[in-house]
Structures are given as structure tokens and as C-alpha cells.
Coordinates of C-alpha atoms in Angstrom, one line a residue:
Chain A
X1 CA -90.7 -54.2 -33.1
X2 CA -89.6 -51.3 -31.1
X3 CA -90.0 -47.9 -33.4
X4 CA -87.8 -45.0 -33.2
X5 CA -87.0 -43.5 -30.0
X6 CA -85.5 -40.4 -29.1
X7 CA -84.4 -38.7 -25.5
X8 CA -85.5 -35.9 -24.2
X9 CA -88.9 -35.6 -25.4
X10 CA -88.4 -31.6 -24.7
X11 CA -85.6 -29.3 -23.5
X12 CA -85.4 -26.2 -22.0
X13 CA -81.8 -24.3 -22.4
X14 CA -80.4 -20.7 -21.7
X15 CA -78.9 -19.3 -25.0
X16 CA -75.2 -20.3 -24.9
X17 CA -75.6 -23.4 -23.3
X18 CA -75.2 -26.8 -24.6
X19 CA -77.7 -29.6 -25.6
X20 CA -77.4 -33.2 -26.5
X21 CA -80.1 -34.9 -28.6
X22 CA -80.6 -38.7 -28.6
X23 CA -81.9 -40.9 -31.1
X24 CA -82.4 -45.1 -31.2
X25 CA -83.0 -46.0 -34.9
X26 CA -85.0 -48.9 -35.4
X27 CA -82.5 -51.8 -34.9
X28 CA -80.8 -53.6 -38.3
X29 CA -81.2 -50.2 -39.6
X30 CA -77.8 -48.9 -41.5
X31 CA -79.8 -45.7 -42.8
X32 CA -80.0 -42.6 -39.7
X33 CA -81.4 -39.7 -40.8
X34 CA -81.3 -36.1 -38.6
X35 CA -84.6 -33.3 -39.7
X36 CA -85.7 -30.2 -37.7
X37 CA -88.4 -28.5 -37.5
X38 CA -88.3 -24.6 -36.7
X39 CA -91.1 -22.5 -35.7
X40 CA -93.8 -21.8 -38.9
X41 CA -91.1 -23.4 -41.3
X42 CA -91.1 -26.7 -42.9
X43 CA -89.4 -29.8 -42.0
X44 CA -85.8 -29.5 -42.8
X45 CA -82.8 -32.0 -43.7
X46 CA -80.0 -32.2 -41.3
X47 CA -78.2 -35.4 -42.0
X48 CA -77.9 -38.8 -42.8
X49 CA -75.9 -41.2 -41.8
X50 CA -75.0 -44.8 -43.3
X51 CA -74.2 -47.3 -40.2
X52 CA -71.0 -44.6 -38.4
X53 CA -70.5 -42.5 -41.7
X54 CA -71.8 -39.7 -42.9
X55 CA -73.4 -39.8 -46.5
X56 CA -74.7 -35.8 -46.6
X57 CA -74.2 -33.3 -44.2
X58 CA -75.6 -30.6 -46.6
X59 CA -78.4 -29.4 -44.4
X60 CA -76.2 -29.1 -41.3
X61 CA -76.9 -25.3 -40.9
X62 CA -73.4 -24.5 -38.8
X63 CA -70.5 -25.8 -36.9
X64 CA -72.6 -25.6 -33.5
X65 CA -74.3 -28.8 -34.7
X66 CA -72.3 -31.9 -34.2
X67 CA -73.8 -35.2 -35.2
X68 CA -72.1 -38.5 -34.2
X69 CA -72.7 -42.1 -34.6
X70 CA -70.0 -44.1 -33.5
X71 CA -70.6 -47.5 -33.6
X72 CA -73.5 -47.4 -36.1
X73 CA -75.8 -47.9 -33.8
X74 CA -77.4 -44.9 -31.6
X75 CA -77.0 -41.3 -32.9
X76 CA -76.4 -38.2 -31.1
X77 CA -77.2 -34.1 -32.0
X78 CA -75.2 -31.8 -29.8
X79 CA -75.7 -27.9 -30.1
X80 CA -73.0 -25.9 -28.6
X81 CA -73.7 -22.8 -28.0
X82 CA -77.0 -23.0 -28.4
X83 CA -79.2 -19.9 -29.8
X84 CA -82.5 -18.7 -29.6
X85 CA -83.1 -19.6 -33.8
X86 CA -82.0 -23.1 -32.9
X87 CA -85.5 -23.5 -31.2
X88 CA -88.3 -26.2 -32.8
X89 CA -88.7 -29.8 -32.9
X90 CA -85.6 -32.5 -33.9
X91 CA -86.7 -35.1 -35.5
X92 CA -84.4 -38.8 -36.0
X93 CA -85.8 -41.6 -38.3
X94 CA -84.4 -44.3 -40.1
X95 CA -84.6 -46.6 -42.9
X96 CA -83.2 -50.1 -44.3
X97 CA -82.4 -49.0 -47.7
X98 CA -81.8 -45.5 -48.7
X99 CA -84.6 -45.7 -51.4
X100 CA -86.8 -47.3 -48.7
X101 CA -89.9 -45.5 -46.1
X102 CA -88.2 -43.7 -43.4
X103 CA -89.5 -44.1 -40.1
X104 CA -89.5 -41.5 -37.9
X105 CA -89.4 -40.5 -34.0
X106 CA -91.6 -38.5 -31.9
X107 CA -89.2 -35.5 -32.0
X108 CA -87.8 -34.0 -29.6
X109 CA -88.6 -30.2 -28.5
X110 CA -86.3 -28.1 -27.9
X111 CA -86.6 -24.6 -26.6
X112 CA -83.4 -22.0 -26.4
X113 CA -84.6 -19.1 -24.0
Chain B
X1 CA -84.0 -33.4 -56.5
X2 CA -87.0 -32.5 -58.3
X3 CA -90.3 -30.2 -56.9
X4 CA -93.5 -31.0 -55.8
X5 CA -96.7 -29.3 -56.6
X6 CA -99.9 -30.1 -53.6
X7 CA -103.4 -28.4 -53.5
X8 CA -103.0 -26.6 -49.8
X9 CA -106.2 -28.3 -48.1
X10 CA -108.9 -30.7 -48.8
X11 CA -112.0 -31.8 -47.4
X12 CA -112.9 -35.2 -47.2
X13 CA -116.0 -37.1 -45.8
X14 CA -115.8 -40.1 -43.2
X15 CA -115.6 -43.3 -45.0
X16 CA -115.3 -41.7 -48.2
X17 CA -112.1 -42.2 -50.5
X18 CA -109.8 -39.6 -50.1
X19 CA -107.9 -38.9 -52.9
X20 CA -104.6 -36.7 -53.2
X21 CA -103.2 -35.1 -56.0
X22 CA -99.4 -34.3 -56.7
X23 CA -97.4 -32.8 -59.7
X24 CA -94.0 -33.2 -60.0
X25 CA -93.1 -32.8 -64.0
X26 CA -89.7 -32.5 -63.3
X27 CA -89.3 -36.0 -62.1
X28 CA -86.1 -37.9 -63.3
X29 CA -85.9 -41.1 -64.6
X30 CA -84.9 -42.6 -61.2
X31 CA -86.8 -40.5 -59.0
X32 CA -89.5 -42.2 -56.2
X33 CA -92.3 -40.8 -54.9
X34 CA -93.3 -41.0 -51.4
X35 CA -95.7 -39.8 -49.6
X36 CA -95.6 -39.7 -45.6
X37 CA -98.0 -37.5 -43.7
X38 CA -97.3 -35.8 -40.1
X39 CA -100.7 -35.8 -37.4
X40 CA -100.6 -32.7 -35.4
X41 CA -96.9 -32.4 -34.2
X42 CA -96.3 -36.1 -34.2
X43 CA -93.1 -36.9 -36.1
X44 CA -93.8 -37.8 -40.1
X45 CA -95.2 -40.8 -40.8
X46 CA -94.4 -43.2 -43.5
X47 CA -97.1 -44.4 -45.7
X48 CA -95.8 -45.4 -49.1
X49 CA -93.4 -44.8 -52.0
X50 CA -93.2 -45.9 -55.8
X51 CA -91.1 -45.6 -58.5
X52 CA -93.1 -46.4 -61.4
X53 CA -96.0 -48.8 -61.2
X54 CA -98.5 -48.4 -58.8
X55 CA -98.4 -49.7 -55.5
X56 CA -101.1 -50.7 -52.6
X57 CA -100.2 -51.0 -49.1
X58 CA -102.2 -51.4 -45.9
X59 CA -102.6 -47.8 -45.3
X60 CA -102.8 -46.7 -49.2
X61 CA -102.7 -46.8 -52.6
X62 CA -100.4 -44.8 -54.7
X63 CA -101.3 -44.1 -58.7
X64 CA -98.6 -42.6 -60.8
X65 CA -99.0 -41.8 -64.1
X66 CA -97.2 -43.1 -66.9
X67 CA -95.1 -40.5 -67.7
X68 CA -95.0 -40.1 -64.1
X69 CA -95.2 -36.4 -63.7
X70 CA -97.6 -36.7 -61.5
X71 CA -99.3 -39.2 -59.3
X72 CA -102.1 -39.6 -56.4
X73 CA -102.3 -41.3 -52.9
X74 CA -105.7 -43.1 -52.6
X75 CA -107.0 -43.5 -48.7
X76 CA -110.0 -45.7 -49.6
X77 CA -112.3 -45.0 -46.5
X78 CA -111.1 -42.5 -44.9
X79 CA -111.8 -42.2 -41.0
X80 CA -111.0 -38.9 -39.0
X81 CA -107.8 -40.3 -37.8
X82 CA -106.5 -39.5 -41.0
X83 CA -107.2 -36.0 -40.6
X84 CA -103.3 -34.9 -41.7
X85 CA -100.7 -32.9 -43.6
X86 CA -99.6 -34.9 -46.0
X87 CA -96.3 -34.7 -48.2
X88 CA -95.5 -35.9 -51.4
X89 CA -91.8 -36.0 -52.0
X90 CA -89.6 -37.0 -55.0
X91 CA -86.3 -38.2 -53.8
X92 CA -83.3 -40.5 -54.3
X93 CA -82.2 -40.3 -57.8
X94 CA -78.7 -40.5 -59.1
X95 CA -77.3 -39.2 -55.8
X96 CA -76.2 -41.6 -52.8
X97 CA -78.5 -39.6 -50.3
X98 CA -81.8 -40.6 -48.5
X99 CA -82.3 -36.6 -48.2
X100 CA -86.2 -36.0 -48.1
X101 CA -87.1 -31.9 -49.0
X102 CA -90.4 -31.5 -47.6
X103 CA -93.0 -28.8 -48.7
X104 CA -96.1 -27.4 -47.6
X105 CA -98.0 -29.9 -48.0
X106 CA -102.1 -30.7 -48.7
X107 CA -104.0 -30.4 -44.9
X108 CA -107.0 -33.0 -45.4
X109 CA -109.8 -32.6 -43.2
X110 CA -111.6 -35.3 -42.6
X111 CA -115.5 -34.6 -41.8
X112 CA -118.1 -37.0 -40.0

């Protein structure tokens, strides 16, 4: 069984300009979850998603971040304009059940210069 | 969602249990713990969760007290590969969310 993928492993962007983050849950999973990881902090709540809805958005940390799911199925993380604080690693998992493990990706780095 | 309490590092020796502590007094009534554990800058890993009697997995076993305030992840023979930060996390209790709050964590150091 395939695990969590997400595209690109790392990104370089100019401040201002825009990035899209990808992320394949695990597949039959309903349950998307978005975390990030900025430099010397901990691992932070974005998102989670139930199939194409959004359950909480509380971590969200501005209206540059847009999240979408449409279809339920793949999930994607755009950041428009990007700055230079939006800098660490994004990391996607997902689970069956909301009280269930969540599995995570690899992450993806992204770096706003 | 309530707090977790972790000793910041911990030595343990190859092959050896390795045994993790975690506090969380605070704990409601429907709370789980979990515990998931992150190698280097590999993304979090899941290794088990339990609400209120213990569990044993594969990877681990998880001891919570009985009036659950706090609770321990067992590694029975630890190897270096489970050199790690690992996280215990309270979470989904009354609200709809799968939100995980992660802390510090305890660094274990496994030794040959």
C-alpha cells in the first residue's frame, strides 16, 4: 500500500511569488490533514480536511494560504505571495478515522529567498 | 485540547527497553493519547494511540494509567534506528477535529 506522497520534495521561490504544494493521501482515506514546520519551531496544525470539506481551518496562519481538495481525493497548498517567514517544511498526512494514527508524508521543503 | 508534559532527552542502551514517560493531568474523559515520533527531518511517524486500556502494537506498547493522567510508550528492545523525537499528544475529544498540537518532545538516544 502506497503511503503518503507529496510533490515537490523542495522549492526554491523569490518572496512574492507563488507556490503550490501537492499532497496524495493514502487512498480510502476521508481524513487530509495540512502541518508545517518553520525553522527552530515546532510542528504546527494547518488544516484538516474530511473527503472535499473543511473540518478546521484554525491553524491557517493567513489568507496567503489556500488549501483545496476538490474531489476528496488529492489536496493542494498554494501560497500567494509568498514571504520569507513562510519558509520550513509542509507536511500532508492522513487518516481513516479522525480518532485514528495519522500517517504522514515526507514533507515538502520550501524555501522563500 | 489538553497539555503534555515529556522529559527533554533520554538515553537508552541497544536492545534494552526503552521506556517513555508522559503527563498529561488535564486529560478529558474522551481524550486519546498518541504517540508518533519524527527521525531526523523525516515527516512524523505514527506509532500508537489509546484511549484507556493499554495497547501493544508491532512497534510498541502504550501503558496508561488508570486515572489516565499520565501514561508511557514501551519500545521493548530498542535498536539505534529508534534513535528519535518522540511526541506524546492528547487529542480528539468532544470536538469534530483530528488537530494534533505537537510539543517539544523527549529526544531518545539510543547507545550501542
Amino acid at each position: 500500500e502506497a503511503g503518503v506522497t507529496q510533490f515537490p520534495s523542495h522549492s526554491v521561490i523569490e518572496k512574492g511569488q507563488t507556490v503550490t504544494l501537492r499532497c496524495d493521501p493514502i487512498s480510502g482515506h476521508d481524513n487530509l490533514y495540512w502541518y508545517r514546520r518553520v525553522m527552530g519551531k515546532e510542528i504546527k496544525f494547518l488544516l484538516h480536511f474530511v473527503k472535499e470539506s473543511k473540518q478546521d481551518e484554525s491553524g491557517m496562519p493567513n489568507n496567503r494560504f489556500l488549501a483545496e481538495r476538490t474531489g476528496g481525493t488529492y489536496s493542494t497548498l498554494k501560497v500567494q505571495p509568498a514571504e520569507l517567514e513562510d519558509s520550513g517544511v509542509y507536511f500532508c498526512a492522513s487518516s481513516q478515522r479522525i480518532a485514528g494514527g495519522q500517517y504522514f508524508g515526507p514533507g515538502t521543503r520550501l524555501t522563500v529567498t | 485540547d489538553a497539555k503534555t508534559t515529556q522529559p527533554p532527552s533520554m538515553d537508552c542502551a541497544e536492545g534494552r527497553a526503552a521506556n517513555l514517560p508522559c503527563n498529561h493531568s488535564t486529560i478529558s474523559g474522551n481524550e486519546y493519547v498518541y504517540w508518533y515520533r519524527q527521525i531526523h527531518s523525516q515527516g512524523p511517524q505514527y506509532i500508537i494511540h489509546g484511549l484507556k486500556n493499554n495497547e501493544t502494537n508491532e512497534m510498541a506498547s502504550l501503558i496508561i494509567t488508570e486515572d489516565r493522567k499520565s501514561s508511557t510508550l514501551i519500545l521493548p528492545h530498542a535498536t539505534l534506528r529508534d534513535t528519535a523525537v518522540y511526541y506524546c499528544i492528547v487529542g480528539h475529544g468532544s470536538s469534530n477535529t483530528g488537530k494534533l498540537i505537537f510539543g517539544q518532545g523527549t529526544t531518545l538516544q539510543v547507545k550501542p
